[in-house]
CSV table of C-alpha atoms in Angstrom, one decimal:
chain,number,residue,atom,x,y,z
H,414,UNK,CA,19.3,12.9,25.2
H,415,UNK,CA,22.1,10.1,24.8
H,416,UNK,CA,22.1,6.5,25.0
H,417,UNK,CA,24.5,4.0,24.1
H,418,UNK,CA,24.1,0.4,22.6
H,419,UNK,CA,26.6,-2.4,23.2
H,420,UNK,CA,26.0,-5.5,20.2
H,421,UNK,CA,26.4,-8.4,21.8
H,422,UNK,CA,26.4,-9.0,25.6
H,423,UNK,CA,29.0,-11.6,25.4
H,424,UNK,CA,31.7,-11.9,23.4
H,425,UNK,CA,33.8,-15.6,23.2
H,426,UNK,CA,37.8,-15.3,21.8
H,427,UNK,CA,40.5,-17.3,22.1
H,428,UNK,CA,43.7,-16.5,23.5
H,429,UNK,CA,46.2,-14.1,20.8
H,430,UNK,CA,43.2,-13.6,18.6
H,431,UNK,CA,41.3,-10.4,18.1
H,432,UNK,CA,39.3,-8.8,20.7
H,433,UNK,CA,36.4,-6.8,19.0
H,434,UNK,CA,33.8,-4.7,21.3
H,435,UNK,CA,31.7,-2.9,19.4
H,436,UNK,CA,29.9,0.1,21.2
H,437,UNK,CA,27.5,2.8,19.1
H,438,UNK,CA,26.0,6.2,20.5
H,439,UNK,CA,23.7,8.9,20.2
H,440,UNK,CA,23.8,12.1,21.2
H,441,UNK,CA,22.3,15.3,20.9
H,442,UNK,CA,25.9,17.1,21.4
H,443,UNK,CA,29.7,16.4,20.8
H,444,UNK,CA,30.3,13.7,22.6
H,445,UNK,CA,32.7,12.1,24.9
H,446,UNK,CA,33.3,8.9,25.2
H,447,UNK,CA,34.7,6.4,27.4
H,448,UNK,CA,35.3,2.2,27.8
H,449,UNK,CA,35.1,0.8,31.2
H,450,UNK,CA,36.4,-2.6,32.8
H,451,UNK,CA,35.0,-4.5,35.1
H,452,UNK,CA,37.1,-7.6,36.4
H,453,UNK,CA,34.7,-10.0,38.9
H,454,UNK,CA,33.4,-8.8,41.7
H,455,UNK,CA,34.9,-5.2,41.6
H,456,UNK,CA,34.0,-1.9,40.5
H,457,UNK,CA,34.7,-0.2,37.3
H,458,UNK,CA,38.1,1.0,35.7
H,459,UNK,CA,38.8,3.6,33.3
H,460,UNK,CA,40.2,2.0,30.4
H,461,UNK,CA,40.4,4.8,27.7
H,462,UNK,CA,38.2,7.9,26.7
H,463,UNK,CA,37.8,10.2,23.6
H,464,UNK,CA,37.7,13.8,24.5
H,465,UNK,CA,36.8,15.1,21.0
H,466,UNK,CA,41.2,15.3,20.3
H,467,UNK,CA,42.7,12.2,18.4
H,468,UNK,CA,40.2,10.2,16.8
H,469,UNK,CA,42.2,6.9,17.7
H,470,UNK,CA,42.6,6.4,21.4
H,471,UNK,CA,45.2,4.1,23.3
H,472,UNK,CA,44.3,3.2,26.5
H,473,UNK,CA,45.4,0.8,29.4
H,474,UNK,CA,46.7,-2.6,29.0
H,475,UNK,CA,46.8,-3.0,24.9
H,476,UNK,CA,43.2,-1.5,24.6
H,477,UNK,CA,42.6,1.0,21.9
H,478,UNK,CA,39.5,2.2,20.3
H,479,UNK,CA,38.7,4.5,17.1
H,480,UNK,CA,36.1,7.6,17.3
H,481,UNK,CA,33.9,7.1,14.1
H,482,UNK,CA,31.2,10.2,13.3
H,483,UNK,CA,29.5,8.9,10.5
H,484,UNK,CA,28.9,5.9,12.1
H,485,UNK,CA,28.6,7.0,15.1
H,486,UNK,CA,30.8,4.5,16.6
H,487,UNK,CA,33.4,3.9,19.5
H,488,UNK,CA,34.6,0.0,19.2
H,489,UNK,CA,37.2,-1.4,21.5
H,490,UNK,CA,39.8,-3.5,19.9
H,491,UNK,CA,43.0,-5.5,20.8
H,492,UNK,CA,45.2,-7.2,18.1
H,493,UNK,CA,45.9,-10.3,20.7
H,494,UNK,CA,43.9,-11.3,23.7
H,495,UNK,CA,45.1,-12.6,26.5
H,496,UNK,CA,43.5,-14.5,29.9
H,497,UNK,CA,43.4,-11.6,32.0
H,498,UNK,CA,41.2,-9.4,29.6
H,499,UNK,CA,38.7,-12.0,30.8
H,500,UNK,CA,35.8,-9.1,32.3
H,501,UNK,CA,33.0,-7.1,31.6
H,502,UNK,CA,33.6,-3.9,29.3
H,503,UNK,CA,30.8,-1.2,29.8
H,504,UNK,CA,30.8,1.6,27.4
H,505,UNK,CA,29.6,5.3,28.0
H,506,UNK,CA,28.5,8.5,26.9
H,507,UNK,CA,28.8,12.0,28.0
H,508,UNK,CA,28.5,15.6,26.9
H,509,UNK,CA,26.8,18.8,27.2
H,510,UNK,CA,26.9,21.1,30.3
H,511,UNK,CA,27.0,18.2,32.7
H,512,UNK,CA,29.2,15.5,33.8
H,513,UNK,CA,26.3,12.8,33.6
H,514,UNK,CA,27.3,9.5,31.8
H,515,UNK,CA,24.9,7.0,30.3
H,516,UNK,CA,26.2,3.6,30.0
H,517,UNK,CA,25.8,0.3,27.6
H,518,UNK,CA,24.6,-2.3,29.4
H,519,UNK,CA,28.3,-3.9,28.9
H,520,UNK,CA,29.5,-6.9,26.7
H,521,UNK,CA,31.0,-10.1,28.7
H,522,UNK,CA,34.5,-11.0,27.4
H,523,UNK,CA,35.1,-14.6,27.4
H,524,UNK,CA,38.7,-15.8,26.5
H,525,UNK,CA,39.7,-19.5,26.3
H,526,UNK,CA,42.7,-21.0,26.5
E,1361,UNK,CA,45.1,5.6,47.9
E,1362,UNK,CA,42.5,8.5,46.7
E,1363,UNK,CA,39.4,7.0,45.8
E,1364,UNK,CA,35.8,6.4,46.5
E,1365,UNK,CA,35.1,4.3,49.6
E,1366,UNK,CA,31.8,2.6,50.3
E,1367,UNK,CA,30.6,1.2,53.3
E,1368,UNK,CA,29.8,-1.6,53.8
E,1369,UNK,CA,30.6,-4.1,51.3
E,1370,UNK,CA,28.5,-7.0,52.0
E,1371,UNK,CA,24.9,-6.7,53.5
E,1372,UNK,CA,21.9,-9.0,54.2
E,1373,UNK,CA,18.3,-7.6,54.7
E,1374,UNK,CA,15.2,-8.6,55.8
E,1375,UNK,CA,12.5,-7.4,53.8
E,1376,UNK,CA,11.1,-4.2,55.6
E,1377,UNK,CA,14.5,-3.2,57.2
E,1378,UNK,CA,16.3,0.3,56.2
E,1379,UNK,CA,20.4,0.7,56.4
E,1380,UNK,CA,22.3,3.3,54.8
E,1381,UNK,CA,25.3,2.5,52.2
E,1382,UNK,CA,27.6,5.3,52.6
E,1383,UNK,CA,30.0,6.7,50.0
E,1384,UNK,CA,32.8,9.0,50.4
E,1385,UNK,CA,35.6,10.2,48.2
E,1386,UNK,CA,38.8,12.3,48.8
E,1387,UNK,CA,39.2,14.1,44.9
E,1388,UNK,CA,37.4,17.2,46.1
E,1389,UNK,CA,34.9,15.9,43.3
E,1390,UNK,CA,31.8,18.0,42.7
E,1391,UNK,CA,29.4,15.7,41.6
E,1392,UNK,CA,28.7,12.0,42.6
E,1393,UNK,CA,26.3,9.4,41.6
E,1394,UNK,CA,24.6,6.1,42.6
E,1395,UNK,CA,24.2,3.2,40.6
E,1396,UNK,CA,22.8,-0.2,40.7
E,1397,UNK,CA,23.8,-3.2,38.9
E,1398,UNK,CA,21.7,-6.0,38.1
E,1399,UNK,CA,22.6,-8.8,35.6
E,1400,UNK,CA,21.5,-7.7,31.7
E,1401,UNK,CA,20.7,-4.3,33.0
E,1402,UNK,CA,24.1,-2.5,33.1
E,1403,UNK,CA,24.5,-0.2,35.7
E,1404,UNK,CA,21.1,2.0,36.1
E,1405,UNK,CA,21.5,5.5,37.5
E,1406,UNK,CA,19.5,5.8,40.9
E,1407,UNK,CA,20.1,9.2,42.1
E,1408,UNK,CA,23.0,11.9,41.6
E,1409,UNK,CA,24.3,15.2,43.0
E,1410,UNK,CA,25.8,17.9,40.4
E,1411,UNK,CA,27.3,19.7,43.2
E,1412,UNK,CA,26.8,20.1,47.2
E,1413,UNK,CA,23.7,20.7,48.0
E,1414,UNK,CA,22.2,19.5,45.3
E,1415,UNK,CA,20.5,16.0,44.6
E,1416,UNK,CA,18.4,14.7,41.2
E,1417,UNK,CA,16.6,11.5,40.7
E,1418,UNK,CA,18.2,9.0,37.9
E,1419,UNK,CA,16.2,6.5,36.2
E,1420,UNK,CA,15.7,4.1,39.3
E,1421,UNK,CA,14.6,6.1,42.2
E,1422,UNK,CA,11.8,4.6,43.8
E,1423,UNK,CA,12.3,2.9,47.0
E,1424,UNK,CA,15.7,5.2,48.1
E,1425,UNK,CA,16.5,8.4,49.3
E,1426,UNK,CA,20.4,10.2,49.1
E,1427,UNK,CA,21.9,13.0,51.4
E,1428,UNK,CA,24.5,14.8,50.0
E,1429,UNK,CA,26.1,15.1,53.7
E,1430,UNK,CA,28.8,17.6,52.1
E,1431,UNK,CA,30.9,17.6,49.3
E,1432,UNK,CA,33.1,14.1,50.4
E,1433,UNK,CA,29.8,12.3,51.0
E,1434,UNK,CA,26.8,10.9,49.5
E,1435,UNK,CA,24.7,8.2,51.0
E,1436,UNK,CA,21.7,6.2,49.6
E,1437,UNK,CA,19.1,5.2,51.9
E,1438,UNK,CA,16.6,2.2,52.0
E,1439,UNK,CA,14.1,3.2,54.2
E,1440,UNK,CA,11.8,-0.6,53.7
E,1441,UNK,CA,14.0,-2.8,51.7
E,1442,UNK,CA,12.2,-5.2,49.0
E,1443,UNK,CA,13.7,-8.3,47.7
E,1444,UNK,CA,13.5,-6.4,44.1
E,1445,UNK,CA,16.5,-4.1,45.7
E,1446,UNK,CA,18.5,-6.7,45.7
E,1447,UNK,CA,21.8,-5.9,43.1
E,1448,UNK,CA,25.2,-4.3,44.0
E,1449,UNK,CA,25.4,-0.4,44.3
E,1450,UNK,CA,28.2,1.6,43.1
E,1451,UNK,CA,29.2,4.9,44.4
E,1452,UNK,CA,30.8,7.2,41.7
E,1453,UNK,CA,32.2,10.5,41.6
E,1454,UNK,CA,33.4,13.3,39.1
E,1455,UNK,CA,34.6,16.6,38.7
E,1456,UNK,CA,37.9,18.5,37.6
E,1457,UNK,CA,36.3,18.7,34.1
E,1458,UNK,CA,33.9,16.9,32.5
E,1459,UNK,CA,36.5,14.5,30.1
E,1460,UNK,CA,37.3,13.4,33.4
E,1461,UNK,CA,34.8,10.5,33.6
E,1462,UNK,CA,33.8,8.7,36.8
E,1463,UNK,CA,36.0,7.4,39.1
E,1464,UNK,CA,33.7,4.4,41.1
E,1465,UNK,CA,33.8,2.5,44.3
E,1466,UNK,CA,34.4,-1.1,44.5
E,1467,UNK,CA,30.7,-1.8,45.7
E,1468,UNK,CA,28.3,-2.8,47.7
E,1469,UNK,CA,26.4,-6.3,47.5
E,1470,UNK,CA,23.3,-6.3,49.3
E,1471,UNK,CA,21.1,-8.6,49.3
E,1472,UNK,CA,16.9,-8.7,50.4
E,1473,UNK,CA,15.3,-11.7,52.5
């Protein structure tokens, strides 16, 4: 069994400071693991994954989040946020023999001016 | 653009009608997936198919039925739509191998009278 836990369903910055999305897992097996954006009224984007290779992943538009076993963590981070990170950021887990995800019931990013 | 399509994107029902929302995508993905989305609750897993021919419940199934038409479509049926069935449904699909993650639809908002 797997599940995910997002801390904090919305998260406030301002502009150029640090975005911080913090995202922790169980699972049964090696994981995978993956961050999804969702800007207003559209469906979900693949921002980054971790596929069990580097432990830091980079992903789309500045995004980047660390792999952490012992604490069986995945948080999203960006040194400088800007107005159009402004979304909804779901994460999810996988792994195992099938290609099922289970999502975190995503974290609102807020970022003011 | 390869993708998932889903059909349509806006709908409003009386409470007792049934429609179809159809979902098809052109990735020669195996296995694809319904969601809802309802605000707080994430995206909750309604029913999926691992591969043609093939369909499982998810955690939400009550109230819907899927055909997995062949291996480019999946639809998701309300046969007496409630007001609770209100939400926006995503259509997602995967395959290649499992890092792959989902690739999802943009959605469909429907909405019970």
């Amino acid at each position: 069994a797997q599940s995910v836990t997002q801390l904090g369903s919305h998260v406030s910055v301002s502009e150029g400071a640090l975005v911080l999305l913090r995202c922790n897992y169980s699972s049964s097996v090696p994981p995978y693991l993956f961050w999804y954006v969702q800007y207003p009224n559209q469906g979900l984007q693949l921002l980054l994954k971790y596929t069990s290779a580097a432990t830091l992943v980079k992903g789309i538009n500045g995004f980047e989040a660390e792999f952490k076993k012992s604490e069986t963590s995945f948080h999203l981070t960006k040194p400088s946020a800007h107005m159009s990170d402004a979304a909804e950021y779901f994460c999810a887990v996988g792994g195992g023999s099938n290609y099922k995800l289970t999502f975190g019931k995503g974290t609102l990013l807020t970022v003011n001016p | 653009n390869a993708g998932v399509t889903q059909t349509p994107k806006f709908q409003v029902l009386k409470t007792g009608q049934s429609m179809t929302l159809q979902c098809a995508q052109d990735m020669n993905h195996n296995s694809m997936y319904w969601y809802r989305q309802d605000p707080g609750m994430g995206l909750r897993l309604i029913y999926y198919s691992a591969s043609e021919g093939t369909t499982d419940k998810g955690e939400v199934p009550n109230g819907y039925n899927v055909s997995r038409l062949n291996k480019r479509e999946f639809s998701l049926r309300l046969e007496s739509a409630a007001p609770s069935q209100t939400s926006v449904y995503f259509c997602a699909s995967s395959g290649g191998d499992r890092y792959y993650g989902y690739t999802f639809g943009s959605g469909t908002r429907l909405t019970v009278v």
